[in-house]
JSON list of C-alpha atoms in Angstrom, two decimals:
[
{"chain": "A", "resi": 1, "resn": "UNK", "atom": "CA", "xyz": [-15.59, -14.49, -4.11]},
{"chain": "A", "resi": 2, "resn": "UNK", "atom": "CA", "xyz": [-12.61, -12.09, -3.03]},
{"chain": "A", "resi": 3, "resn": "UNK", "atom": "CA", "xyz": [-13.65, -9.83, -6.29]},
{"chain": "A", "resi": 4, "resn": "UNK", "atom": "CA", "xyz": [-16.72, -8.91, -5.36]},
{"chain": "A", "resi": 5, "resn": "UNK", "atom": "CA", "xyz": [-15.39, -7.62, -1.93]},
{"chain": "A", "resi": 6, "resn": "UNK", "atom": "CA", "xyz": [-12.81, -5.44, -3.97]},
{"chain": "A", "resi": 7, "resn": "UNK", "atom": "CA", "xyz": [-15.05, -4.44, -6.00]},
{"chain": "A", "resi": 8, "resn": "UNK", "atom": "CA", "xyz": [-17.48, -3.34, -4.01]},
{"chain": "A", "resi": 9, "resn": "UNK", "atom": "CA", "xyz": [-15.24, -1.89, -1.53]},
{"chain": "A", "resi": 10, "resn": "UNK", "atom": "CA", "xyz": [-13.32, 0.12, -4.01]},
{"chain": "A", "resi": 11, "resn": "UNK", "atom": "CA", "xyz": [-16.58, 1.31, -5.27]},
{"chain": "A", "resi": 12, "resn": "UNK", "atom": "CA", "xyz": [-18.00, 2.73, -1.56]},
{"chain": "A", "resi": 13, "resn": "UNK", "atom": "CA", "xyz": [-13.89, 4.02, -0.61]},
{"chain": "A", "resi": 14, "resn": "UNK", "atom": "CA", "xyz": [-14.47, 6.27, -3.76]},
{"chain": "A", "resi": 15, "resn": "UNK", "atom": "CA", "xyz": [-17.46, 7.54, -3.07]},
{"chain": "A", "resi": 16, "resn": "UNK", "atom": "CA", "xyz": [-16.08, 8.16, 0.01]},
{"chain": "A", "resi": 17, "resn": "UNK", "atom": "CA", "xyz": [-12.98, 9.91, -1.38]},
{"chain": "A", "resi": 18, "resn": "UNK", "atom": "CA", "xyz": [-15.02, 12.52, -3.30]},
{"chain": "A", "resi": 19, "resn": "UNK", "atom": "CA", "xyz": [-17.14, 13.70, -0.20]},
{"chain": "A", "resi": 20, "resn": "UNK", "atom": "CA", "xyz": [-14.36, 14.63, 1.22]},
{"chain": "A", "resi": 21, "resn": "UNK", "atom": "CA", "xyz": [-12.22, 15.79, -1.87]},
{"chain": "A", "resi": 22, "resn": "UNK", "atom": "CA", "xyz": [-14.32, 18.62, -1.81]},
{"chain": "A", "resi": 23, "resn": "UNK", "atom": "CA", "xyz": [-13.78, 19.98, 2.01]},
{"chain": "A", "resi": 24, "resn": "UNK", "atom": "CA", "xyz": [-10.46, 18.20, 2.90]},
{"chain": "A", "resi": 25, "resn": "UNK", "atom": "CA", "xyz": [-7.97, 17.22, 1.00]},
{"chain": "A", "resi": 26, "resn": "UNK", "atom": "CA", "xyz": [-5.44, 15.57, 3.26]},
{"chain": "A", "resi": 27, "resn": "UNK", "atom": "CA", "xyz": [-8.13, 13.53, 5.05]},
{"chain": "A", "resi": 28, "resn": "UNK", "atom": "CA", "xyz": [-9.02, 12.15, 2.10]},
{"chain": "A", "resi": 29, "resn": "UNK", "atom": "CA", "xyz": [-5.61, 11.18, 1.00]},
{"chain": "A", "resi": 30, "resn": "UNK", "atom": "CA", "xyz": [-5.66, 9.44, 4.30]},
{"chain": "A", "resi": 31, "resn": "UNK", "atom": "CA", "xyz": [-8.69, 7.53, 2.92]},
{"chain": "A", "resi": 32, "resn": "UNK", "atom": "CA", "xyz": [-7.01, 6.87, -0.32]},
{"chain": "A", "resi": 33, "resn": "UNK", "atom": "CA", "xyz": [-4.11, 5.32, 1.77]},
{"chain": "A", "resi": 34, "resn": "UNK", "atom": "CA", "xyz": [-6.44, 3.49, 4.11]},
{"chain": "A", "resi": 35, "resn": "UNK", "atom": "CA", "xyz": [-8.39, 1.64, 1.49]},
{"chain": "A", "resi": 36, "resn": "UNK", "atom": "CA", "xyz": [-6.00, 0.89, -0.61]},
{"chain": "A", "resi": 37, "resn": "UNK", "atom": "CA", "xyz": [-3.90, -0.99, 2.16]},
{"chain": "A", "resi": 38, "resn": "UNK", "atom": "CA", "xyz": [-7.37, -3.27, 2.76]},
{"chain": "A", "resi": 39, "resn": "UNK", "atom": "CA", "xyz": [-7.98, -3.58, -0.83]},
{"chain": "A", "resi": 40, "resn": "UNK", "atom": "CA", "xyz": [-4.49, -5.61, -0.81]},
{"chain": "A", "resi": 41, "resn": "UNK", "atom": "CA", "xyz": [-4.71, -7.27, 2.34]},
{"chain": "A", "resi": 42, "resn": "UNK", "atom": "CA", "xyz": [-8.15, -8.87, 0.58]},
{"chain": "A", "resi": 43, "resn": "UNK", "atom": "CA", "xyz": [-5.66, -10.65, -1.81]},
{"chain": "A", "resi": 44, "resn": "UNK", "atom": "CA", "xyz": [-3.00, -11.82, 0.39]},
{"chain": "A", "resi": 45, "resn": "UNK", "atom": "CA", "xyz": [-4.58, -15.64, 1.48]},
{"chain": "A", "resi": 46, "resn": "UNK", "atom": "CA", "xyz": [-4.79, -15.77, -3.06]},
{"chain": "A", "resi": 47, "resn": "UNK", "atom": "CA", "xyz": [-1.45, -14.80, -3.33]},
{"chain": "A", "resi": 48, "resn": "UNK", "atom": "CA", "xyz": [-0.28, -17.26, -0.03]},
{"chain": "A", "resi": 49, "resn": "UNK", "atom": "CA", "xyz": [-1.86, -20.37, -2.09]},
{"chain": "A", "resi": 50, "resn": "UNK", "atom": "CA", "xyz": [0.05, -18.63, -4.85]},
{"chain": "A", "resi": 51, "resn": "UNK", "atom": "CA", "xyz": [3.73, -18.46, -3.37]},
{"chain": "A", "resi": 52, "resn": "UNK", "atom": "CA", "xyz": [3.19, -22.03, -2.04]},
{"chain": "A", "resi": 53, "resn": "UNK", "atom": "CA", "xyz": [2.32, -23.87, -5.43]},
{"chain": "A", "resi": 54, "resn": "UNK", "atom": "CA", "xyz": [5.53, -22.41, -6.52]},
{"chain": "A", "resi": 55, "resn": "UNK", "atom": "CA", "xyz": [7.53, -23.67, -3.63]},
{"chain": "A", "resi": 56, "resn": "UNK", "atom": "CA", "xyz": [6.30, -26.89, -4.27]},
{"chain": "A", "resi": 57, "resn": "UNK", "atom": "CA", "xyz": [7.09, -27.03, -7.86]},
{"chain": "A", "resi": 58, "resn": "UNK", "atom": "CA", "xyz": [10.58, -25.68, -7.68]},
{"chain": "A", "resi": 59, "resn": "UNK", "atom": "CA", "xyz": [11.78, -27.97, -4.73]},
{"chain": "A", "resi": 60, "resn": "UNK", "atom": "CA", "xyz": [10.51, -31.03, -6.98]},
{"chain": "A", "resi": 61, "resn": "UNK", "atom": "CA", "xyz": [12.29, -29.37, -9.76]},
{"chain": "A", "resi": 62, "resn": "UNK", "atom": "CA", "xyz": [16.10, -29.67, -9.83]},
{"chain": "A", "resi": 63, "resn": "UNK", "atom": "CA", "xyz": [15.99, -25.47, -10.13]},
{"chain": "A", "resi": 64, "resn": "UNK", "atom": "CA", "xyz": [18.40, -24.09, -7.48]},
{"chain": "A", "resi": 65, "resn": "UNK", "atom": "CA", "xyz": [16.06, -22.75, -4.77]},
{"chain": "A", "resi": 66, "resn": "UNK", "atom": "CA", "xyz": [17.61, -19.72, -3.80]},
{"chain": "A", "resi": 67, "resn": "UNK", "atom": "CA", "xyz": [17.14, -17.69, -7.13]},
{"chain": "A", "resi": 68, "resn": "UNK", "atom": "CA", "xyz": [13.01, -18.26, -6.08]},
{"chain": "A", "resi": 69, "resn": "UNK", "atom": "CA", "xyz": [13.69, -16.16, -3.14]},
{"chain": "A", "resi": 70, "resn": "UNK", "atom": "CA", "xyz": [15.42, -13.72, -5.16]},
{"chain": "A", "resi": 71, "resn": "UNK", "atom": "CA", "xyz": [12.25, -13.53, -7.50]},
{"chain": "A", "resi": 72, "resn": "UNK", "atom": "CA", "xyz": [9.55, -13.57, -4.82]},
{"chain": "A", "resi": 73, "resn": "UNK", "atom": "CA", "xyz": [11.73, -10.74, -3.06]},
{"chain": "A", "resi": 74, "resn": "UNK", "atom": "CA", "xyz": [12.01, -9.00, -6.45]},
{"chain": "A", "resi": 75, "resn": "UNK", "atom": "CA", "xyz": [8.35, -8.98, -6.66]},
{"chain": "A", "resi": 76, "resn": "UNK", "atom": "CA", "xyz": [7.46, -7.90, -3.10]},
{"chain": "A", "resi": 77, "resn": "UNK", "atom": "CA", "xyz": [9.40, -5.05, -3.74]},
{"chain": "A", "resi": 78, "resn": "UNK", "atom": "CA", "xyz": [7.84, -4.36, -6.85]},
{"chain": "A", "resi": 79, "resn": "UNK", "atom": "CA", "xyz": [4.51, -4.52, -5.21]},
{"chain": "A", "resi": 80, "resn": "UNK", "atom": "CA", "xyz": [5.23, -2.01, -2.34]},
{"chain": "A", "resi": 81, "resn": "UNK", "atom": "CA", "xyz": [6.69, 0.01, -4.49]},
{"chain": "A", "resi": 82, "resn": "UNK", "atom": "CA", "xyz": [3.64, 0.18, -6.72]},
{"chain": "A", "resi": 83, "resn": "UNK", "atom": "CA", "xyz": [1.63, 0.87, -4.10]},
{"chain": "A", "resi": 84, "resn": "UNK", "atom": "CA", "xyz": [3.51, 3.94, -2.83]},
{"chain": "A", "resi": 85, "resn": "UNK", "atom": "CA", "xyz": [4.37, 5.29, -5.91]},
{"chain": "A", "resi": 86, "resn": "UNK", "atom": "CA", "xyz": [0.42, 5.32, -6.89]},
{"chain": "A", "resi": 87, "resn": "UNK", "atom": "CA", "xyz": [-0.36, 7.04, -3.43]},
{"chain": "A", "resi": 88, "resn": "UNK", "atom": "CA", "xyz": [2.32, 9.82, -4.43]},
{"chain": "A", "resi": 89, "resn": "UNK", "atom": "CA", "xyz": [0.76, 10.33, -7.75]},
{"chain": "A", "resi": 90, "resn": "UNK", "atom": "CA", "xyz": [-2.62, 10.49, -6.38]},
{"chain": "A", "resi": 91, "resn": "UNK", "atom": "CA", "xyz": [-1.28, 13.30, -4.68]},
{"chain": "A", "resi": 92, "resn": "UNK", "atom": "CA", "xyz": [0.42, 15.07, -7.02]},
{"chain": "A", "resi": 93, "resn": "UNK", "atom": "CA", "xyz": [3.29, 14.50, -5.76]},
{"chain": "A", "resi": 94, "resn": "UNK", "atom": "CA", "xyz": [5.41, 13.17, -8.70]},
{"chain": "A", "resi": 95, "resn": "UNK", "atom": "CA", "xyz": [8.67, 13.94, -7.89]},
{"chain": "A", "resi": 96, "resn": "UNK", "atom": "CA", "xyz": [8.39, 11.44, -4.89]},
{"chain": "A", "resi": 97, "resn": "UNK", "atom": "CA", "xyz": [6.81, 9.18, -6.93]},
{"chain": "A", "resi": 98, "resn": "UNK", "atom": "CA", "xyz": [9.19, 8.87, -9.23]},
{"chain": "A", "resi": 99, "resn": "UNK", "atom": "CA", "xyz": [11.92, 9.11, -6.21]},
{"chain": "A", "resi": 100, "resn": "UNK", "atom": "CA", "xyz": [10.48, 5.76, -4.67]},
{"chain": "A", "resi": 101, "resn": "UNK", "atom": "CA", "xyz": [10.31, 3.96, -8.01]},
{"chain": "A", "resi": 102, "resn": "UNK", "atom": "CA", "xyz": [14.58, 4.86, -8.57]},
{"chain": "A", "resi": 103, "resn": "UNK", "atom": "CA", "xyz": [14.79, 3.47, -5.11]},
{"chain": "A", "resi": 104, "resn": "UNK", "atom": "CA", "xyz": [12.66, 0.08, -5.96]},
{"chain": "A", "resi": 105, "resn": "UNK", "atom": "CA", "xyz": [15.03, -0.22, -8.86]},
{"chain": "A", "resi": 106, "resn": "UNK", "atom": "CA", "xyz": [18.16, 0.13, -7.25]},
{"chain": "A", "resi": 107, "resn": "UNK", "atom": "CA", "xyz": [17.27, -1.87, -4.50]},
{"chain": "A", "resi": 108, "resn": "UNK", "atom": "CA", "xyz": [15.70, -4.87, -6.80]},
{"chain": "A", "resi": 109, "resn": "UNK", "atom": "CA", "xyz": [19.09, -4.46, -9.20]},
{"chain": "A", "resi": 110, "resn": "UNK", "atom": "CA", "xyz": [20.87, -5.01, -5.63]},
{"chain": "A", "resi": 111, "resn": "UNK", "atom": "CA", "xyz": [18.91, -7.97, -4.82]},
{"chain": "A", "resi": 112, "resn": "UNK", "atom": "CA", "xyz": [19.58, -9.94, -8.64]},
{"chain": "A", "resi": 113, "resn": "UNK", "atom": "CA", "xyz": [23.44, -9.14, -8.26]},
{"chain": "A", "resi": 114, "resn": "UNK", "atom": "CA", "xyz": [24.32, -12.89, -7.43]},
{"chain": "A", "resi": 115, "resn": "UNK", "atom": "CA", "xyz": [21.63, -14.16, -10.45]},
{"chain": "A", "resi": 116, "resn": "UNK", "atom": "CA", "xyz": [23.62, -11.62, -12.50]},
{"chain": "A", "resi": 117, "resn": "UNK", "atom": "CA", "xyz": [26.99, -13.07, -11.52]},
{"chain": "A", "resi": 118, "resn": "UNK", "atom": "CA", "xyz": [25.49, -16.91, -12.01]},
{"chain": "A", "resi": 119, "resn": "UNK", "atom": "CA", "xyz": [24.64, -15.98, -15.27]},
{"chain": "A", "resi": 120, "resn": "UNK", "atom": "CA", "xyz": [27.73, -14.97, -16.13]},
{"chain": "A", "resi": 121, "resn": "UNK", "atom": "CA", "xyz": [29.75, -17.68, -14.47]},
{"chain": "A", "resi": 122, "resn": "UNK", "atom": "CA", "xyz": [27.30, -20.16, -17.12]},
{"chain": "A", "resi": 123, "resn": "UNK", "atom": "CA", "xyz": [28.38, -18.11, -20.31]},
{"chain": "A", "resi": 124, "resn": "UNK", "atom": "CA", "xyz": [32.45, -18.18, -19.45]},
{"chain": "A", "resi": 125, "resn": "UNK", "atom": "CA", "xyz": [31.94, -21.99, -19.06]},
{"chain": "A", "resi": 126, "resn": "UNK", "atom": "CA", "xyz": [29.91, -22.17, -22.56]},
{"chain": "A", "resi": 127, "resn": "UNK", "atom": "CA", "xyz": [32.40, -19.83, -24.44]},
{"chain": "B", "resi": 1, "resn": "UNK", "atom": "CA", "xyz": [-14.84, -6.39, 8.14]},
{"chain": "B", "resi": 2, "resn": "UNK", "atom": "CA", "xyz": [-12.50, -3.61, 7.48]},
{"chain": "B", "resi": 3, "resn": "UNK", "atom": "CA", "xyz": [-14.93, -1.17, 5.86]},
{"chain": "B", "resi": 4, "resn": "UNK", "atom": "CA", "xyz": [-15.87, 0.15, 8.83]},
{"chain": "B", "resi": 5, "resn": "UNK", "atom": "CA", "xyz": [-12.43, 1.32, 9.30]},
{"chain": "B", "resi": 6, "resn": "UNK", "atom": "CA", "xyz": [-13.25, 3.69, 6.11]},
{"chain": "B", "resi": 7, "resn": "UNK", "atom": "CA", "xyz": [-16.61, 4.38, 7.79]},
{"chain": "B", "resi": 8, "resn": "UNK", "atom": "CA", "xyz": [-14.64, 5.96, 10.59]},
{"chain": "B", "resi": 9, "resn": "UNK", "atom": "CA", "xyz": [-12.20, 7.89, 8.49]},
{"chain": "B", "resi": 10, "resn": "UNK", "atom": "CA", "xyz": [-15.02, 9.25, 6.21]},
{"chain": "B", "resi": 11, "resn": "UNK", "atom": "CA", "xyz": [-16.72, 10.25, 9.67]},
{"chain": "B", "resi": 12, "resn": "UNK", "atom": "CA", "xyz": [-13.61, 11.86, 10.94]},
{"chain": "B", "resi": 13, "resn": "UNK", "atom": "CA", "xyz": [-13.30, 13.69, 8.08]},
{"chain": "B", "resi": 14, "resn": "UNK", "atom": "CA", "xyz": [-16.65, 15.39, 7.54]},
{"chain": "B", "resi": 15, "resn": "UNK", "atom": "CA", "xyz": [-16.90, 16.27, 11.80]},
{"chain": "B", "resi": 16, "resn": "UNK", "atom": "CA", "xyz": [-13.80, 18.22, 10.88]},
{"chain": "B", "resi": 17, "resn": "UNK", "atom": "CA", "xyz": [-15.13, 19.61, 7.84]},
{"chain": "B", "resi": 18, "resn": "UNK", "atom": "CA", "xyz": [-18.43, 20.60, 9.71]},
{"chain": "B", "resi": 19, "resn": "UNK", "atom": "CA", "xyz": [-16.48, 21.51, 12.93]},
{"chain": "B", "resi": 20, "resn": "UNK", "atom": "CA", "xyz": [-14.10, 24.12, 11.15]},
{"chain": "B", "resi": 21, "resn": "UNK", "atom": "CA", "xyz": [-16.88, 25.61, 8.73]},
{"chain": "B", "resi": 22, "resn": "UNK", "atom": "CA", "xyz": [-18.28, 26.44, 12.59]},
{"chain": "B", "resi": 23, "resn": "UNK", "atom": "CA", "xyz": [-15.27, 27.97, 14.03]},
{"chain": "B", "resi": 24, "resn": "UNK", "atom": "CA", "xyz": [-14.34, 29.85, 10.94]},
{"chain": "B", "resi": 25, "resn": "UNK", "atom": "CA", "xyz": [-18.07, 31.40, 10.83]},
{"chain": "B", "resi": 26, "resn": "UNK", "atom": "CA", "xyz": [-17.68, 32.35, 14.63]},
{"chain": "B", "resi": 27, "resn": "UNK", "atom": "CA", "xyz": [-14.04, 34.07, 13.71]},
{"chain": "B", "resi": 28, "resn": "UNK", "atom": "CA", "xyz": [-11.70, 31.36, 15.52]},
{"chain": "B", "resi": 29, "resn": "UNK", "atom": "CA", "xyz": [-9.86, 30.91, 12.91]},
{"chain": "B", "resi": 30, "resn": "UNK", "atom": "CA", "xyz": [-6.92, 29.56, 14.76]},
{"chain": "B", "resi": 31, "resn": "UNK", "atom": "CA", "xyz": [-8.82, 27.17, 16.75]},
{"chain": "B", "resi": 32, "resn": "UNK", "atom": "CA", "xyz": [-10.25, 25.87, 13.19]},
{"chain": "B", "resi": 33, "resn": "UNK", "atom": "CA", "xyz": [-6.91, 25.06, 11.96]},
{"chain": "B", "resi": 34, "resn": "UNK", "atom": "CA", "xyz": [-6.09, 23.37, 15.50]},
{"chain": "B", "resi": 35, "resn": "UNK", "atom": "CA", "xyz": [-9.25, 21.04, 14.75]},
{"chain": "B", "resi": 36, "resn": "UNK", "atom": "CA", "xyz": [-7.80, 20.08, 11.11]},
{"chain": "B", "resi": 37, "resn": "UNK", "atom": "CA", "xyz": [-4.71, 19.09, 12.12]},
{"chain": "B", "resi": 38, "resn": "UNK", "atom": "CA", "xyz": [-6.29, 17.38, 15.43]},
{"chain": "B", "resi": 39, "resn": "UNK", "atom": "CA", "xyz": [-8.63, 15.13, 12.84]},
{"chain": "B", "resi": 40, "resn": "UNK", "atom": "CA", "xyz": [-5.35, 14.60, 10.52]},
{"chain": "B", "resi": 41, "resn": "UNK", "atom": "CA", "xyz": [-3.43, 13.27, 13.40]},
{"chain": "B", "resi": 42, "resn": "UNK", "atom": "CA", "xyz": [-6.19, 11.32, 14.78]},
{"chain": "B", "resi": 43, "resn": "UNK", "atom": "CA", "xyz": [-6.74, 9.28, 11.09]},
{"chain": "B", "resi": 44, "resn": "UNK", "atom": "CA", "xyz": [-2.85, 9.41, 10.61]},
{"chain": "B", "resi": 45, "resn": "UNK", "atom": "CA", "xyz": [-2.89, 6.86, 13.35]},
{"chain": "B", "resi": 46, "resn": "UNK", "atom": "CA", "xyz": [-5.41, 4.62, 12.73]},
{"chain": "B", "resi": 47, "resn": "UNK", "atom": "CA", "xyz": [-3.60, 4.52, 8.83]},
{"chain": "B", "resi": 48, "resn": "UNK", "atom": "CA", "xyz": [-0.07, 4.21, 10.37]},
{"chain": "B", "resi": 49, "resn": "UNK", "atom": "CA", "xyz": [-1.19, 0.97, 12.21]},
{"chain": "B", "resi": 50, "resn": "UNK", "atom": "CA", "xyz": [-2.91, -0.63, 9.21]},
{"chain": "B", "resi": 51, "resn": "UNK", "atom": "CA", "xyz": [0.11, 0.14, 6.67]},
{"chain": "B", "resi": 52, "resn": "UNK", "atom": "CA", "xyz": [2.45, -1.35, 9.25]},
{"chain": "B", "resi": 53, "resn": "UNK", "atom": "CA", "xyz": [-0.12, -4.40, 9.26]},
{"chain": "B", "resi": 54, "resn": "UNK", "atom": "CA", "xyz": [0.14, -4.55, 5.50]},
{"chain": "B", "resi": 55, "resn": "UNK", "atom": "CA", "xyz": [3.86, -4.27, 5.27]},
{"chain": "B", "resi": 56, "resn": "UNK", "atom": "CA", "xyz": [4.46, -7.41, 8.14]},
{"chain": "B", "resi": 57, "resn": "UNK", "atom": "CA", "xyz": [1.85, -9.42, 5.71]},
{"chain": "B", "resi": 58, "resn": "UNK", "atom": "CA", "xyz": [3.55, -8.66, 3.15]},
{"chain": "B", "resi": 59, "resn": "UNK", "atom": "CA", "xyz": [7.00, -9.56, 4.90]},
{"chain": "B", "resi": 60, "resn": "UNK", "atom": "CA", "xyz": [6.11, -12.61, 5.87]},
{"chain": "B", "resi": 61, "resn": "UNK", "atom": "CA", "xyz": [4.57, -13.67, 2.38]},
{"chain": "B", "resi": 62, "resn": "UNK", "atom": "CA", "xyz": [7.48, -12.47, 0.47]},
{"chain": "B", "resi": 63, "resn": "UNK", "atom": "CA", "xyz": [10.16, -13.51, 3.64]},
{"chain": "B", "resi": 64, "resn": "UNK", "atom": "CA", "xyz": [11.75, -9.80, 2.75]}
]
């Protein structure tokens, strides 16, 4: 099962981590970085089988395709931007933390501007 | 598997550790900071190419 192998692996990159907290700091930021891009690539064939149900049940469904690729886009971002915002942190680096998460935001209020405008076109044609 | 890949960092990491607490004793302290930065650079690039791995997966998944 894919947990185990996160499990486990997050377990032995911590230990890891703290032997070389103690010496070197930046090489184990490097480790930080290093497992935590495996620990995602462990889920990606999940979140494939994932993506593709959806597909499935939104071209059989009359819903208008392109606002999935809007969402999955929307969460993509939301994932990378997870991921490098918790890297920062570990760091101590907030202020660039919280400068990559005001990017993510602009960038996924960018990417919903056409579900924005759909949304409003359906209101004026209610009211 | 991939944990081998930490294996090597965590390796990395502590010859540099061990190699500059050597230099430093013997009074090189320039060549000790040469070493750290030589070991940074050298896991900087195995990291760079497995982020860039990530971030094509995670292209393709999310067609970005």
């Amino acid at each position: 099962m894919t947990i185990f192998k996160v499990i486990g692996f997050g377990i032995i990159a911590v230990s890891l981590i703290i032997i070389l907290k103690q010496q070197k700091q930046e090489i184990a930021l490097l480790c930080v970085v290093a497992s935590s891009v495996i620990m995602l690539t462990f889920i990606f064939d999940d979140l494939k089988n994932v993506i593709s149900l959806i597909d499935k049940l939104v071209i059989d469904s009359a819903i208008d395709s392109s606002f999935l690729k809007i969402i999955l886009k929307v969460i993509g971002i939301s994932y990378m931007v997870e991921f490098g915002k918790d890297i920062c942190k570990d760091a101590g680096e907030n202020a660039i933390a919280n400068k990559i998460e005001m990017a993510g935001k602009v960038i996924i209020v960018s990417l919903s501007i056409p579900v924005i405008a759909s949304l409003l076109d359906i209101v004026a044609e209610l009211v | 598997m991939d944990i081998d890949l930490l294996f090597k960092i965590a390796g990395v990491g502590i010859l540099i550790a061990v190699l500059n607490q050597v230099l430093s004793k013997a009074g090189r302290e320039d060549q000790a900071m040469m070493t750290t930065l030589t070991g940074v650079i050298i896991v900087l690039m195995m990291v760079i190419s497995k982020i860039s791995e990530l971030f094509n997966l995670v292209r393709d998944t999310f067609n970005l």
